[in-house]
Amino acid sequence: MNRAVSSIRSHHVARLGASRTAAASFSSSSSPEAAEAWDGRFRLHKPRGQHLLTNPRVLDAIVRRAALRQGDAVLEVGPGTGNLTVRLLASAAARVSAVEIDPRMVDAVTARVDALGLAHKLTLIAGDAVETEFPEFDVCVANIPYGISSPLIAKLLFGPYRFRAATLLLQKEFARRLVAAPGDSEYNRLAANVRMVADARLLMDVSKRDFVPVPKVDSSLVEIRPRAAAPDVDLAEWLAFTRACFGQKNKTLGAIFKQKRKVLELFTRSHGADERRHSNAGGGGGSRRLVALGGGDDGDIGDSDCNGSYDGAASFSEEEEVTAFKAKIAGALESSELAGKRPSKLSNDELLHLLRLLNEQGVRFQ
Ligand code: SAH
């Protein structure tokens, strides 16, 4: 057995005393601390984000801050051994659906919830939370695996789900970026995209020492509340536009949209979009497609996203078209009066205004 795991095991077995099974470890006779402790019965996978939150005060605080209402349907992502799950089940919520990728965790949480007599309130879904379709829910409350933060939030906010709030424990730095405002040094594409459809705020910080095994990073609890009214914008187009804008954070919009490679890529894309529109007129465009929100480094311009769209062998007339296209982009930028501004300083209204002007000129981002 790995030395780190065995030392965690002996430490927590000592705290657990005689209780050996998952079910017994949450018996009402054990202390609250022992109930959350990890007994090391199998090896935790760090690449899967398996850091269990074991501080009962923090677990209680998360449920309190989630402000669950009588009868709520709760979605939990990555229940692990069920430290948060059992509290959600004991709350005012009517039911909890929990999506867990690791069958060993599924077994552990099932045994624990069975022993508490709460199985009737829980639906466990074995699968990848990024891929699996979620059941209907009112609130999402979860200490998620941090590796899926960005695609999961994209799925929640840009997928088909209607819910009141998501209260999520996230990596501290990610949480700061998520709630940043235009002009903040951390302002970025993720925050701009989230702001388009929701309000996000920081609720509290959580120390890395409250987890087993102790991760490298601290955490923060964040509340995300989707806005009731959907914004008047094609969201897939908006997401592609912010990818272009925030790819090179410190450049001005004028500099970003003057780059030859960028112009050629947009030219090809816009023509493709024209052709798609003509070939399936009224087809709607499928804006359901999920696009990563930009939670990591946003340096994706010009590599995987934009490769190979232009082979450089343009005919004479195509070159003229490109020149005319470039002038259209420049014209839209000029009338927006934003050419000299950096995207990270702009509000979504300003960015949206520019997107509309570009779209009017036939410039398409997806
Ligand atoms: N919420 C628990 C466990 C957090 S550890 C607690 O607070 O103690 C993260 C959990 O997410 C692990 O159980 C891990 O197996 C699970 N997980 C990792 N990737 C996942 C994915 N893509 N979909 C669903 N669950 C996942």
PDB file of C-alpha atoms in Angstrom, residues 85-269:
ATOM      1  CA  THR A  85     -25.056  13.702   0.751  1.00  0.00           C
ATOM      2  CA  VAL A  86     -26.235  12.554   4.188  1.00  0.00           C
ATOM      3  CA  ARG A  87     -26.668  16.187   5.268  1.00  0.00           C
ATOM      4  CA  LEU A  88     -28.603  17.046   2.118  1.00  0.00           C
ATOM      5  CA  LEU A  89     -30.826  14.027   2.758  1.00  0.00           C
ATOM      6  CA  ALA A  90     -31.444  15.174   6.326  1.00  0.00           C
ATOM      7  CA  SER A  91     -32.388  18.713   5.182  1.00  0.00           C
ATOM      8  CA  ALA A  92     -35.705  20.170   4.040  1.00  0.00           C
ATOM      9  CA  ALA A  93     -35.051  18.795   0.553  1.00  0.00           C
ATOM     10  CA  ALA A  94     -37.509  16.197  -0.709  1.00  0.00           C
ATOM     11  CA  ARG A  95     -34.950  14.229  -2.685  1.00  0.00           C
ATOM     12  CA  VAL A  96     -31.340  14.159  -3.801  1.00  0.00           C
ATOM     13  CA  SER A  97     -29.927  12.897  -7.093  1.00  0.00           C
ATOM     14  CA  ALA A  98     -26.186  12.283  -6.961  1.00  0.00           C
ATOM     15  CA  VAL A  99     -23.974  11.582  -9.979  1.00  0.00           C
ATOM     16  CA  GLU A 100     -20.794   9.625  -9.169  1.00  0.00           C
ATOM     17  CA  ILE A 101     -18.236   8.208 -11.603  1.00  0.00           C
ATOM     18  CA  ASP A 102     -16.430   5.762  -9.294  1.00  0.00           C
ATOM     19  CA  PRO A 103     -18.322   2.494  -8.583  1.00  0.00           C
ATOM     20  CA  ARG A 104     -16.473   2.128  -5.258  1.00  0.00           C
ATOM     21  CA  MET A 105     -17.896   5.477  -4.140  1.00  0.00           C
ATOM     22  CA  VAL A 106     -21.332   4.483  -5.416  1.00  0.00           C
ATOM     23  CA  ASP A 107     -21.177   1.393  -3.190  1.00  0.00           C
ATOM     24  CA  ALA A 108     -19.885   3.376  -0.211  1.00  0.00           C
ATOM     25  CA  VAL A 109     -22.567   6.056  -0.344  1.00  0.00           C
ATOM     26  CA  THR A 110     -25.294   3.472  -0.998  1.00  0.00           C
ATOM     27  CA  ALA A 111     -24.308   1.467   2.103  1.00  0.00           C
ATOM     28  CA  ARG A 112     -24.139   4.576   4.253  1.00  0.00           C
ATOM     29  CA  VAL A 113     -27.486   5.964   3.140  1.00  0.00           C
ATOM     30  CA  ASP A 114     -29.161   2.544   3.457  1.00  0.00           C
ATOM     31  CA  ALA A 115     -27.947   2.250   7.043  1.00  0.00           C
ATOM     32  CA  LEU A 116     -29.461   5.642   7.833  1.00  0.00           C
ATOM     33  CA  GLY A 117     -32.812   4.614   6.383  1.00  0.00           C
ATOM     34  CA  LEU A 118     -32.688   7.479   3.881  1.00  0.00           C
ATOM     35  CA  ALA A 119     -32.350   5.462   0.662  1.00  0.00           C
ATOM     36  CA  HIS A 120     -35.889   6.363  -0.446  1.00  0.00           C
ATOM     37  CA  LYS A 121     -34.817  10.007  -0.849  1.00  0.00           C
ATOM     38  CA  LEU A 122     -31.684   9.304  -2.887  1.00  0.00           C
ATOM     39  CA  THR A 123     -31.215   8.496  -6.567  1.00  0.00           C
ATOM     40  CA  LEU A 124     -27.620   7.536  -7.316  1.00  0.00           C
ATOM     41  CA  ILE A 125     -26.577   7.882 -10.915  1.00  0.00           C
ATOM     42  CA  ALA A 126     -23.375   6.024 -11.775  1.00  0.00           C
ATOM     43  CA  GLY A 127     -21.628   7.953 -14.530  1.00  0.00           C
ATOM     44  CA  ASP A 128     -19.639  10.951 -15.654  1.00  0.00           C
ATOM     45  CA  ALA A 129     -21.384  14.162 -14.594  1.00  0.00           C
ATOM     46  CA  VAL A 130     -20.150  15.959 -17.698  1.00  0.00           C
ATOM     47  CA  GLU A 131     -21.741  13.378 -20.008  1.00  0.00           C
ATOM     48  CA  THR A 132     -24.781  12.127 -18.098  1.00  0.00           C
ATOM     49  CA  GLU A 133     -28.135  13.800 -18.523  1.00  0.00           C
ATOM     50  CA  PHE A 134     -29.240  15.279 -15.196  1.00  0.00           C
ATOM     51  CA  PRO A 135     -32.724  14.712 -13.815  1.00  0.00           C
ATOM     52  CA  GLU A 136     -34.762  17.842 -13.035  1.00  0.00           C
ATOM     53  CA  PHE A 137     -33.519  19.709  -9.985  1.00  0.00           C
ATOM     54  CA  ASP A 138     -34.167  22.958  -8.095  1.00  0.00           C
ATOM     55  CA  VAL A 139     -30.702  23.431  -6.654  1.00  0.00           C
ATOM     56  CA  CYS A 140     -27.282  21.926  -7.196  1.00  0.00           C
ATOM     57  CA  VAL A 141     -25.168  21.569  -4.058  1.00  0.00           C
ATOM     58  CA  ALA A 142     -21.792  19.907  -4.388  1.00  0.00           C
ATOM     59  CA  ASN A 143     -18.158  19.629  -3.524  1.00  0.00           C
ATOM     60  CA  ILE A 144     -17.218  18.736  -7.064  1.00  0.00           C
ATOM     61  CA  PRO A 145     -14.024  17.242  -8.519  1.00  0.00           C
ATOM     62  CA  TYR A 146     -12.195  20.445  -9.448  1.00  0.00           C
ATOM     63  CA  GLY A 147     -10.982  19.073 -12.768  1.00  0.00           C
ATOM     64  CA  ILE A 148     -14.494  19.327 -14.241  1.00  0.00           C
ATOM     65  CA  SER A 149     -15.352  22.808 -12.888  1.00  0.00           C
ATOM     66  CA  SER A 150     -15.474  24.568 -16.231  1.00  0.00           C
ATOM     67  CA  PRO A 151     -17.391  21.964 -18.303  1.00  0.00           C
ATOM     68  CA  LEU A 152     -19.771  21.333 -15.412  1.00  0.00           C
ATOM     69  CA  ILE A 153     -20.636  25.015 -14.979  1.00  0.00           C
ATOM     70  CA  ALA A 154     -21.001  25.300 -18.760  1.00  0.00           C
ATOM     71  CA  LYS A 155     -23.377  22.351 -18.694  1.00  0.00           C
ATOM     72  CA  LEU A 156     -25.419  23.811 -15.833  1.00  0.00           C
ATOM     73  CA  LEU A 157     -25.668  27.324 -17.261  1.00  0.00           C
ATOM     74  CA  PHE A 158     -25.765  26.702 -21.005  1.00  0.00           C
ATOM     75  CA  GLY A 159     -27.556  23.354 -21.049  1.00  0.00           C
ATOM     76  CA  PRO A 160     -31.318  22.765 -20.938  1.00  0.00           C
ATOM     77  CA  TYR A 161     -31.624  22.918 -17.132  1.00  0.00           C
ATOM     78  CA  ARG A 162     -33.801  25.360 -15.215  1.00  0.00           C
ATOM     79  CA  PHE A 163     -32.830  25.686 -11.559  1.00  0.00           C
ATOM     80  CA  ARG A 164     -32.776  28.243  -8.753  1.00  0.00           C
ATOM     81  CA  ALA A 165     -29.159  28.135  -7.655  1.00  0.00           C
ATOM     82  CA  ALA A 166     -25.943  26.142  -7.632  1.00  0.00           C
ATOM     83  CA  THR A 167     -23.862  26.218  -4.446  1.00  0.00           C
ATOM     84  CA  LEU A 168     -20.510  24.756  -5.383  1.00  0.00           C
ATOM     85  CA  LEU A 169     -17.212  24.233  -3.633  1.00  0.00           C
ATOM     86  CA  LEU A 170     -14.486  25.110  -6.128  1.00  0.00           C
ATOM     87  CA  GLN A 171     -10.766  25.666  -6.205  1.00  0.00           C
ATOM     88  CA  LYS A 172     -10.166  29.073  -4.632  1.00  0.00           C
ATOM     89  CA  GLU A 173      -8.411  30.619  -7.649  1.00  0.00           C
ATOM     90  CA  PHE A 174     -11.079  29.318 -10.012  1.00  0.00           C
ATOM     91  CA  ALA A 175     -13.767  30.753  -7.735  1.00  0.00           C
ATOM     92  CA  ARG A 176     -12.063  34.174  -7.760  1.00  0.00           C
ATOM     93  CA  ARG A 177     -11.966  34.136 -11.548  1.00  0.00           C
ATOM     94  CA  LEU A 178     -15.583  33.054 -11.724  1.00  0.00           C
ATOM     95  CA  VAL A 179     -16.904  35.994  -9.682  1.00  0.00           C
ATOM     96  CA  ALA A 180     -14.511  38.634 -11.084  1.00  0.00           C
ATOM     97  CA  ALA A 181     -15.959  41.855 -12.493  1.00  0.00           C
ATOM     98  CA  PRO A 182     -14.843  43.789 -15.601  1.00  0.00           C
ATOM     99  CA  GLY A 183     -11.683  45.726 -14.781  1.00  0.00           C
ATOM    100  CA  ASP A 184     -10.585  43.318 -12.007  1.00  0.00           C
ATOM    101  CA  SER A 185      -7.166  41.850 -12.662  1.00  0.00           C
ATOM    102  CA  GLU A 186      -8.700  38.335 -12.767  1.00  0.00           C
ATOM    103  CA  TYR A 187     -11.497  39.270 -15.186  1.00  0.00           C
ATOM    104  CA  ASN A 188     -11.620  36.717 -17.955  1.00  0.00           C
ATOM    105  CA  ARG A 189     -13.732  34.827 -20.436  1.00  0.00           C
ATOM    106  CA  LEU A 190     -15.201  32.457 -17.846  1.00  0.00           C
ATOM    107  CA  ALA A 191     -16.547  35.344 -15.764  1.00  0.00           C
ATOM    108  CA  ALA A 192     -17.894  37.171 -18.825  1.00  0.00           C
ATOM    109  CA  ASN A 193     -19.723  34.049 -19.998  1.00  0.00           C
ATOM    110  CA  VAL A 194     -21.171  33.269 -16.581  1.00  0.00           C
ATOM    111  CA  ARG A 195     -22.248  36.903 -16.113  1.00  0.00           C
ATOM    112  CA  MET A 196     -24.188  36.717 -19.338  1.00  0.00           C
ATOM    113  CA  VAL A 197     -26.699  34.296 -17.842  1.00  0.00           C
ATOM    114  CA  ALA A 198     -26.223  34.305 -14.049  1.00  0.00           C
ATOM    115  CA  ASP A 199     -25.109  36.144 -10.931  1.00  0.00           C
ATOM    116  CA  ALA A 200     -22.207  34.549  -9.072  1.00  0.00           C
ATOM    117  CA  ARG A 201     -20.903  35.403  -5.621  1.00  0.00           C
ATOM    118  CA  LEU A 202     -18.393  34.119  -3.147  1.00  0.00           C
ATOM    119  CA  LEU A 203     -19.864  32.669   0.066  1.00  0.00           C
ATOM    120  CA  MET A 204     -16.831  31.531   2.070  1.00  0.00           C
ATOM    121  CA  ASP A 205     -13.295  30.207   1.846  1.00  0.00           C
ATOM    122  CA  VAL A 206     -12.444  26.658   2.942  1.00  0.00           C
ATOM    123  CA  SER A 207      -8.979  25.526   3.974  1.00  0.00           C
ATOM    124  CA  LYS A 208      -7.220  22.648   2.224  1.00  0.00           C
ATOM    125  CA  ARG A 209      -6.748  21.149   5.713  1.00  0.00           C
ATOM    126  CA  ASP A 210     -10.475  20.345   5.812  1.00  0.00           C
ATOM    127  CA  PHE A 211      -9.979  17.616   3.178  1.00  0.00           C
ATOM    128  CA  VAL A 212      -8.531  14.105   3.164  1.00  0.00           C
ATOM    129  CA  PRO A 213      -6.109  13.696   1.555  1.00  0.00           C
ATOM    130  CA  VAL A 214      -5.027  17.326   1.903  1.00  0.00           C
ATOM    131  CA  PRO A 215      -4.981  18.837  -1.612  1.00  0.00           C
ATOM    132  CA  LYS A 216      -2.470  21.418  -2.866  1.00  0.00           C
ATOM    133  CA  VAL A 217      -5.099  24.139  -3.185  1.00  0.00           C
ATOM    134  CA  ASP A 218      -7.563  25.967  -0.940  1.00  0.00           C
ATOM    135  CA  SER A 219     -11.245  26.123  -1.821  1.00  0.00           C
ATOM    136  CA  SER A 220     -14.119  28.592  -1.905  1.00  0.00           C
ATOM    137  CA  LEU A 221     -17.857  28.144  -1.796  1.00  0.00           C
ATOM    138  CA  VAL A 222     -19.654  29.997  -4.571  1.00  0.00           C
ATOM    139  CA  GLU A 223     -23.312  30.593  -5.291  1.00  0.00           C
ATOM    140  CA  ILE A 224     -24.432  30.837  -8.906  1.00  0.00           C
ATOM    141  CA  ARG A 225     -27.966  32.042  -9.595  1.00  0.00           C
ATOM    142  CA  PRO A 226     -29.202  31.805 -13.182  1.00  0.00           C
ATOM    143  CA  ARG A 227     -31.177  34.901 -14.200  1.00  0.00           C
ATOM    144  CA  ALA A 228     -34.853  34.430 -14.871  1.00  0.00           C
ATOM    145  CA  ALA A 229     -34.800  36.075 -18.291  1.00  0.00           C
ATOM    146  CA  ALA A 230     -32.619  34.570 -20.997  1.00  0.00           C
ATOM    147  CA  PRO A 231     -30.398  37.182 -22.671  1.00  0.00           C
ATOM    148  CA  ASP A 232     -31.376  38.306 -26.155  1.00  0.00           C
ATOM    149  CA  VAL A 233     -28.383  36.757 -27.903  1.00  0.00           C
ATOM    150  CA  ASP A 234     -27.454  33.561 -29.715  1.00  0.00           C
ATOM    151  CA  LEU A 235     -25.455  31.991 -26.870  1.00  0.00           C
ATOM    152  CA  ALA A 236     -23.333  29.751 -29.093  1.00  0.00           C
ATOM    153  CA  GLU A 237     -22.304  32.819 -31.124  1.00  0.00           C
ATOM    154  CA  TRP A 238     -21.587  34.748 -27.910  1.00  0.00           C
ATOM    155  CA  LEU A 239     -19.394  31.926 -26.515  1.00  0.00           C
ATOM    156  CA  ALA A 240     -17.404  31.745 -29.749  1.00  0.00           C
ATOM    157  CA  PHE A 241     -17.055  35.558 -29.768  1.00  0.00           C
ATOM    158  CA  THR A 242     -15.711  35.676 -26.197  1.00  0.00           C
ATOM    159  CA  ARG A 243     -13.227  32.945 -27.100  1.00  0.00           C
ATOM    160  CA  ALA A 244     -11.894  35.224 -29.832  1.00  0.00           C
ATOM    161  CA  CYS A 245     -11.867  38.311 -27.581  1.00  0.00           C
ATOM    162  CA  PHE A 246     -10.273  36.818 -24.483  1.00  0.00           C
ATOM    163  CA  GLY A 247      -7.717  34.628 -26.239  1.00  0.00           C
ATOM    164  CA  GLN A 248      -5.062  37.307 -25.885  1.00  0.00           C
ATOM    165  CA  LYS A 249      -6.090  39.157 -22.792  1.00  0.00           C
ATOM    166  CA  ASN A 250      -3.728  42.068 -22.929  1.00  0.00           C
ATOM    167  CA  LYS A 251      -4.288  42.998 -26.535  1.00  0.00           C
ATOM    168  CA  THR A 252      -6.763  45.657 -27.536  1.00  0.00           C
ATOM    169  CA  LEU A 253      -9.754  44.580 -29.597  1.00  0.00           C
ATOM    170  CA  GLY A 254      -8.308  46.544 -32.520  1.00  0.00           C
ATOM    171  CA  ALA A 255      -5.085  44.518 -32.355  1.00  0.00           C
ATOM    172  CA  ILE A 256      -6.916  41.206 -31.929  1.00  0.00           C
ATOM    173  CA  PHE A 257      -9.144  41.694 -34.946  1.00  0.00           C
ATOM    174  CA  LYS A 258      -6.405  43.096 -37.155  1.00  0.00           C
ATOM    175  CA  GLN A 259      -4.323  39.905 -37.044  1.00  0.00           C
ATOM    176  CA  LYS A 260      -4.153  38.297 -40.462  1.00  0.00           C
ATOM    177  CA  ARG A 261      -4.721  34.813 -39.111  1.00  0.00           C
ATOM    178  CA  LYS A 262      -7.756  35.958 -37.142  1.00  0.00           C
ATOM    179  CA  VAL A 263      -9.261  37.745 -40.148  1.00  0.00           C
ATOM    180  CA  LEU A 264      -8.752  34.710 -42.385  1.00  0.00           C
ATOM    181  CA  GLU A 265     -10.213  32.381 -39.823  1.00  0.00           C
ATOM    182  CA  LEU A 266     -13.303  34.566 -39.393  1.00  0.00           C
ATOM    183  CA  PHE A 267     -13.597  34.949 -43.152  1.00  0.00           C
ATOM    184  CA  THR A 268     -13.654  31.184 -43.647  1.00  0.00           C
ATOM    185  CA  ARG A 269     -16.006  30.706 -40.726  1.00  0.00           C
TER     186      ARG A 269
END
